[in-house]
mmCIF file of C-alpha atoms in Angstrom:
data_model
loop_
_atom_site.group_PDB
_atom_site.id
_atom_site.type_symbol
_atom_site.label_atom_id
_atom_site.label_comp_id
_atom_site.label_asym_id
_atom_site.label_seq_id
_atom_site.Cartn_x
_atom_site.Cartn_y
_atom_site.Cartn_z
ATOM 1 C CA LEU A 1340 -16.293 5.606 37.969
ATOM 2 C CA ALA A 1341 -17.561 3.189 36.022
ATOM 3 C CA GLU A 1342 -20.495 3.434 33.799
ATOM 4 C CA GLY A 1343 -22.824 0.901 35.959
ATOM 5 C CA MET A 1344 -25.410 -1.829 35.489
ATOM 6 C CA MET A 1345 -23.930 -2.224 30.790
ATOM 7 C CA ALA A 1346 -22.260 -5.061 32.321
ATOM 8 C CA ARG A 1347 -25.942 -7.043 33.139
ATOM 9 C CA ALA A 1348 -25.959 -5.922 29.289
ATOM 10 C CA LYS A 1349 -26.785 -8.494 26.759
ATOM 11 C CA LYS A 1350 -25.363 -6.597 23.728
ATOM 12 C CA LYS A 1351 -23.566 -3.374 24.160
ATOM 13 C CA ASP A 1352 -26.733 -0.971 23.369
ATOM 14 C CA ASP A 1353 -29.354 -2.465 25.314
ATOM 15 C CA ALA A 1354 -31.900 0.720 25.674
ATOM 16 C CA ILE A 1355 -33.068 -1.531 28.588
ATOM 17 C CA TYR A 1356 -29.629 -0.527 30.459
ATOM 18 C CA ARG A 1357 -28.967 2.464 29.086
ATOM 19 C CA ASN A 1358 -32.368 3.522 31.041
ATOM 20 C CA GLU A 1359 -31.401 1.883 34.129
ATOM 21 C CA GLN A 1360 -27.561 3.548 33.486
ATOM 22 C CA LYS A 1361 -29.641 7.110 34.015
ATOM 23 C CA ARG A 1362 -31.175 6.322 37.023
ATOM 24 C CA LEU A 1363 -28.285 4.816 38.495
ATOM 25 C CA LYS A 1364 -26.779 8.593 37.822
ATOM 26 C CA GLU A 1365 -29.804 10.179 38.841
ATOM 27 C CA SER A 1366 -29.991 7.579 42.277
ATOM 28 C CA SER A 1367 -26.404 9.281 42.574
ATOM 29 C CA LEU A 1368 -27.395 12.602 42.650
ATOM 30 C CA LYS A 1369 -30.310 12.508 45.388
ATOM 31 C CA ALA A 1370 -28.309 10.349 47.578
ATOM 32 C CA ALA A 1371 -25.035 13.210 47.224
ATOM 33 C CA SER A 1372 -28.748 15.359 48.132
ATOM 34 C CA VAL A 1373 -28.556 13.598 50.928
ATOM 35 C CA LEU A 1374 -25.256 13.340 52.677
ATOM 36 C CA GLY A 1375 -24.986 17.177 52.019
ATOM 37 C CA ALA A 1376 -22.180 16.562 48.617
ATOM 38 C CA ARG A 1377 -21.431 20.204 46.862
ATOM 39 C CA GLU A 1378 -20.696 18.122 43.913
ATOM 40 C CA ILE A 1379 -20.148 14.371 42.099
ATOM 41 C CA ILE A 1380 -18.309 13.710 39.554
ATOM 42 C CA HIS A 1381 -19.307 10.810 36.849
ATOM 43 C CA TYR A 1382 -16.901 8.940 34.600
ATOM 44 C CA ASP A 1383 -18.307 6.170 32.113
ATOM 45 C CA PHE A 1384 -15.723 3.516 32.156
ATOM 46 C CA PRO A 1385 -16.663 -0.153 31.124
ATOM 47 C CA ASP A 1386 -19.113 -1.145 34.378
ATOM 48 C CA ASN A 1387 -17.483 -4.316 35.461
ATOM 49 C CA ARG A 1388 -13.955 -4.027 32.745
ATOM 50 C CA MET A 1389 -11.956 -1.627 34.340
ATOM 51 C CA ASP A 1390 -9.015 -4.104 33.788
ATOM 52 C CA SER A 1391 -9.654 -3.908 30.447
ATOM 53 C CA VAL A 1392 -9.119 0.314 30.282
ATOM 54 C CA ASP A 1393 -5.450 1.317 30.479
ATOM 55 C CA LEU A 1394 -4.511 1.916 34.329
ATOM 56 C CA LEU A 1395 -2.810 5.244 33.178
ATOM 57 C CA GLU A 1396 -6.522 6.476 31.560
ATOM 58 C CA VAL A 1397 -7.655 5.556 35.443
ATOM 59 C CA ILE A 1398 -4.953 7.097 37.190
ATOM 60 C CA LYS A 1399 -5.146 10.666 35.055
ATOM 61 C CA ALA A 1400 -9.592 10.889 36.264
ATOM 62 C CA ILE A 1401 -8.462 10.198 40.185
ATOM 63 C CA GLU A 1402 -5.882 12.781 39.591
ATOM 64 C CA LYS A 1403 -7.991 15.589 37.689
ATOM 65 C CA CYS A 1404 -9.892 15.114 40.787
ATOM 66 C CA ILE A 1405 -6.978 15.223 42.923
ATOM 67 C CA ASP A 1406 -5.876 17.946 41.505
ATOM 68 C CA LYS A 1407 -8.973 19.933 41.705
ATOM 69 C CA TYR A 1408 -9.582 19.577 45.455
ATOM 70 C CA SER A 1409 -6.492 18.914 46.440
ATOM 71 C CA PRO A 1410 -7.604 17.044 49.059
ATOM 72 C CA GLU A 1411 -6.150 16.263 52.954
ATOM 73 C CA VAL A 1412 -7.890 13.194 53.670
ATOM 74 C CA VAL A 1413 -8.733 10.560 50.332
ATOM 75 C CA TYR A 1414 -10.671 7.057 50.939
ATOM 76 C CA THR A 1415 -11.186 4.676 48.472
ATOM 77 C CA HIS A 1416 -11.593 0.409 47.712
ATOM 78 C CA HIS A 1417 -9.916 -1.745 49.122
ATOM 79 C CA ALA A 1418 -7.611 -3.424 46.718
ATOM 80 C CA GLY A 1419 -8.625 -7.059 47.655
ATOM 81 C CA ASP A 1420 -12.465 -6.458 46.371
ATOM 82 C CA LEU A 1421 -14.137 -9.111 44.550
ATOM 83 C CA ASN A 1422 -14.897 -6.503 42.002
ATOM 84 C CA ILE A 1423 -12.637 -6.070 39.503
ATOM 85 C CA ASP A 1424 -13.704 -2.336 39.446
ATOM 86 C CA HIS A 1425 -13.077 -1.664 42.721
ATOM 87 C CA SER A 1426 -9.373 -3.145 42.951
ATOM 88 C CA THR A 1427 -8.698 -1.341 39.290
ATOM 89 C CA VAL A 1428 -9.922 1.877 41.122
ATOM 90 C CA ALA A 1429 -7.836 1.390 44.586
ATOM 91 C CA LYS A 1430 -4.627 0.925 42.562
ATOM 92 C CA ALA A 1431 -5.153 3.819 41.060
ATOM 93 C CA VAL A 1432 -6.339 5.798 44.194
ATOM 94 C CA VAL A 1433 -2.700 4.383 45.527
ATOM 95 C CA THR A 1434 -0.793 5.547 42.689
ATOM 96 C CA VAL A 1435 -2.416 8.582 41.913
ATOM 97 C CA THR A 1436 -1.512 9.799 45.892
ATOM 98 C CA ARG A 1437 1.834 8.599 46.319
ATOM 99 C CA PRO A 1438 4.004 10.684 49.260
ATOM 100 C CA LEU A 1439 5.859 12.912 46.583
ATOM 101 C CA TYR A 1440 6.733 15.923 48.100
ATOM 102 C CA GLU A 1441 4.383 18.484 45.924
ATOM 103 C CA ASN A 1442 1.224 15.718 46.717
ATOM 104 C CA ARG A 1443 -1.100 16.999 49.666
ATOM 105 C CA VAL A 1444 -2.567 13.277 50.639
ATOM 106 C CA GLN A 1445 -1.678 13.195 54.076
ATOM 107 C CA GLU A 1446 -4.044 9.960 54.552
ATOM 108 C CA LEU A 1447 -5.575 7.424 52.841
ATOM 109 C CA TYR A 1448 -7.781 4.753 54.055
ATOM 110 C CA ALA A 1449 -9.824 1.291 52.503
ATOM 111 C CA PHE A 1450 -13.127 0.744 53.065
ATOM 112 C CA GLU A 1451 -15.344 -1.958 52.486
ATOM 113 C CA VAL A 1452 -18.669 -2.517 50.389
ATOM 114 C CA LEU A 1453 -20.937 -5.049 51.455
ATOM 115 C CA SER A 1454 -21.441 -7.927 48.244
ATOM 116 C CA SER A 1455 -18.171 -7.237 47.103
ATOM 117 C CA THR A 1456 -15.554 -7.280 49.880
ATOM 118 C CA GLU A 1457 -16.521 -10.339 52.044
ATOM 119 C CA TRP A 1458 -17.131 -11.838 48.807
ATOM 120 C CA ASN A 1459 -13.824 -12.310 48.212
ATOM 121 C CA PHE A 1460 -13.216 -15.953 49.657
ATOM 122 C CA SER A 1461 -9.867 -16.131 47.976
ATOM 123 C CA ALA A 1462 -6.357 -17.872 49.848
ATOM 124 C CA SER A 1463 -4.741 -14.059 49.291
ATOM 125 C CA SER A 1464 -3.298 -12.424 51.781
ATOM 126 C CA GLU A 1465 -5.335 -9.662 50.603
ATOM 127 C CA HIS A 1466 -7.945 -9.809 52.828
ATOM 128 C CA PHE A 1467 -10.294 -6.506 54.572
ATOM 129 C CA GLY A 1468 -8.518 -5.737 58.461
ATOM 130 C CA PRO A 1469 -9.863 -2.659 59.470
ATOM 131 C CA ASN A 1470 -7.953 -0.903 62.313
ATOM 132 C CA TYR A 1471 -9.708 2.101 62.040
ATOM 133 C CA PHE A 1472 -12.727 2.468 63.219
ATOM 134 C CA VAL A 1473 -15.269 5.801 63.245
ATOM 135 C CA GLU A 1474 -18.475 6.305 65.127
ATOM 136 C CA ILE A 1475 -21.751 6.576 62.825
ATOM 137 C CA ASN A 1476 -24.602 6.279 65.343
ATOM 138 C CA ASP A 1477 -25.249 9.954 64.403
ATOM 139 C CA HIS A 1478 -25.716 9.265 61.252
ATOM 140 C CA LEU A 1479 -26.678 5.554 60.804
ATOM 141 C CA ASP A 1480 -30.558 7.001 59.602
ATOM 142 C CA LYS A 1481 -29.029 8.927 56.877
ATOM 143 C CA LYS A 1482 -26.832 6.282 55.889
ATOM 144 C CA ILE A 1483 -29.241 4.249 55.047
ATOM 145 C CA LYS A 1484 -31.640 7.090 53.481
ATOM 146 C CA ALA A 1485 -28.431 7.905 50.878
ATOM 147 C CA LEU A 1486 -28.017 4.204 50.101
ATOM 148 C CA SER A 1487 -31.776 3.484 49.546
ATOM 149 C CA CYS A 1488 -31.902 6.220 47.139
ATOM 150 C CA TYR A 1489 -30.184 3.257 44.952
ATOM 151 C CA VAL A 1490 -33.338 0.746 45.038
ATOM 152 C CA THR A 1491 -31.365 -1.614 42.605
ATOM 153 C CA GLU A 1492 -28.960 -1.778 44.884
ATOM 154 C CA THR A 1493 -30.117 -2.439 48.036
ATOM 155 C CA PRO A 1494 -32.439 -5.721 47.548
ATOM 156 C CA PRO A 1495 -34.165 -7.277 50.683
ATOM 157 C CA PHE A 1496 -32.780 -9.431 53.258
ATOM 158 C CA PRO A 1497 -30.443 -11.483 53.218
ATOM 159 C CA HIS A 1498 -28.568 -9.973 50.347
ATOM 160 C CA PRO A 1499 -25.342 -8.465 52.201
ATOM 161 C CA ARG A 1500 -26.742 -4.685 50.498
ATOM 162 C CA SER A 1501 -29.508 -5.056 52.307
ATOM 163 C CA ILE A 1502 -31.217 -2.309 55.267
ATOM 164 C CA GLU A 1503 -31.086 -5.060 57.736
ATOM 165 C CA ALA A 1504 -27.237 -6.123 56.881
ATOM 166 C CA ILE A 1505 -26.212 -2.694 56.772
ATOM 167 C CA ARG A 1506 -27.657 -1.796 60.698
ATOM 168 C CA THR A 1507 -26.340 -5.815 61.564
ATOM 169 C CA LEU A 1508 -22.677 -4.259 59.525
ATOM 170 C CA ALA A 1509 -22.594 -0.920 61.696
ATOM 171 C CA ALA A 1510 -23.501 -2.879 65.168
ATOM 172 C CA ARG A 1511 -20.561 -5.373 64.448
ATOM 173 C CA ARG A 1512 -18.322 -2.999 63.565
ATOM 174 C CA GLY A 1513 -19.497 -0.955 66.391
ATOM 175 C CA SER A 1514 -19.284 -4.236 68.881
ATOM 176 C CA GLN A 1515 -15.611 -4.281 67.202
ATOM 177 C CA SER A 1516 -14.747 -1.075 68.593
ATOM 178 C CA GLY A 1517 -15.942 -0.105 71.495
ATOM 179 C CA LEU A 1518 -19.065 1.638 70.122
ATOM 180 C CA GLU A 1519 -22.975 0.971 68.758
ATOM 181 C CA ALA A 1520 -22.683 1.846 65.137
ATOM 182 C CA ALA A 1521 -19.435 2.311 63.180
ATOM 183 C CA GLU A 1522 -18.111 2.222 60.175
ATOM 184 C CA ALA A 1523 -14.759 0.509 59.221
ATOM 185 C CA PHE A 1524 -11.319 1.152 57.560
ATOM 186 C CA MET A 1525 -8.242 0.016 57.028
ATOM 187 C CA LEU A 1526 -4.909 2.760 57.642
ATOM 188 C CA LEU A 1527 -3.203 2.906 54.635
ATOM 189 C CA ARG A 1528 -0.893 5.512 55.584
ATOM 190 C CA LYS A 1529 -0.696 8.613 57.237
ATOM 191 C CA ILE A 1530 1.410 10.965 57.238
ATOM 192 C CA VAL A 1531 2.034 13.886 60.230
ATOM 193 C CA GLN A 1532 4.541 16.515 59.594
ATOM 194 C CA GLN A 1533 5.642 18.152 62.637
ATOM 195 C CA LYS A 1534 5.286 22.380 62.483
#
């Protein structure tokens, strides 16, 4: 949803960061291809400043996607993420997917983002507490290949988004759930309709 990279620029139209931003979008397309995604949608909300945008604008952008695809399952950032853009998106997604009669979203999950979710050291009660685990043994290498498309986003170890740390988290989440490797989520809402 955010433009990416521009928060690091010293001035608004820094050409170096505009080029980095372009590479970041190209990386997202490469990663989507690795994962087999058919479409990726980019928005250009201000990087690390989405809290300066009216929440309603973010809600409307997400609403367009929900209306277009009518998903039954939605994954969003954890609301307690340190990254302000992530927490803003989480709030907007929860708003868009509220359980109204015409809304088809039956399941809503929050995911963790390395170097964002676990770095919120505040005393807030909004810490990531996974209660839903998915085995990823057969998909971990593909996940790492997709993340490796983002050269600027996978720094060397001991950074939390390094390849080694990603494998370590998958093993840790696996050990929490009796699996070899897993992704962890928080189930925010699940609606089961009796037919």
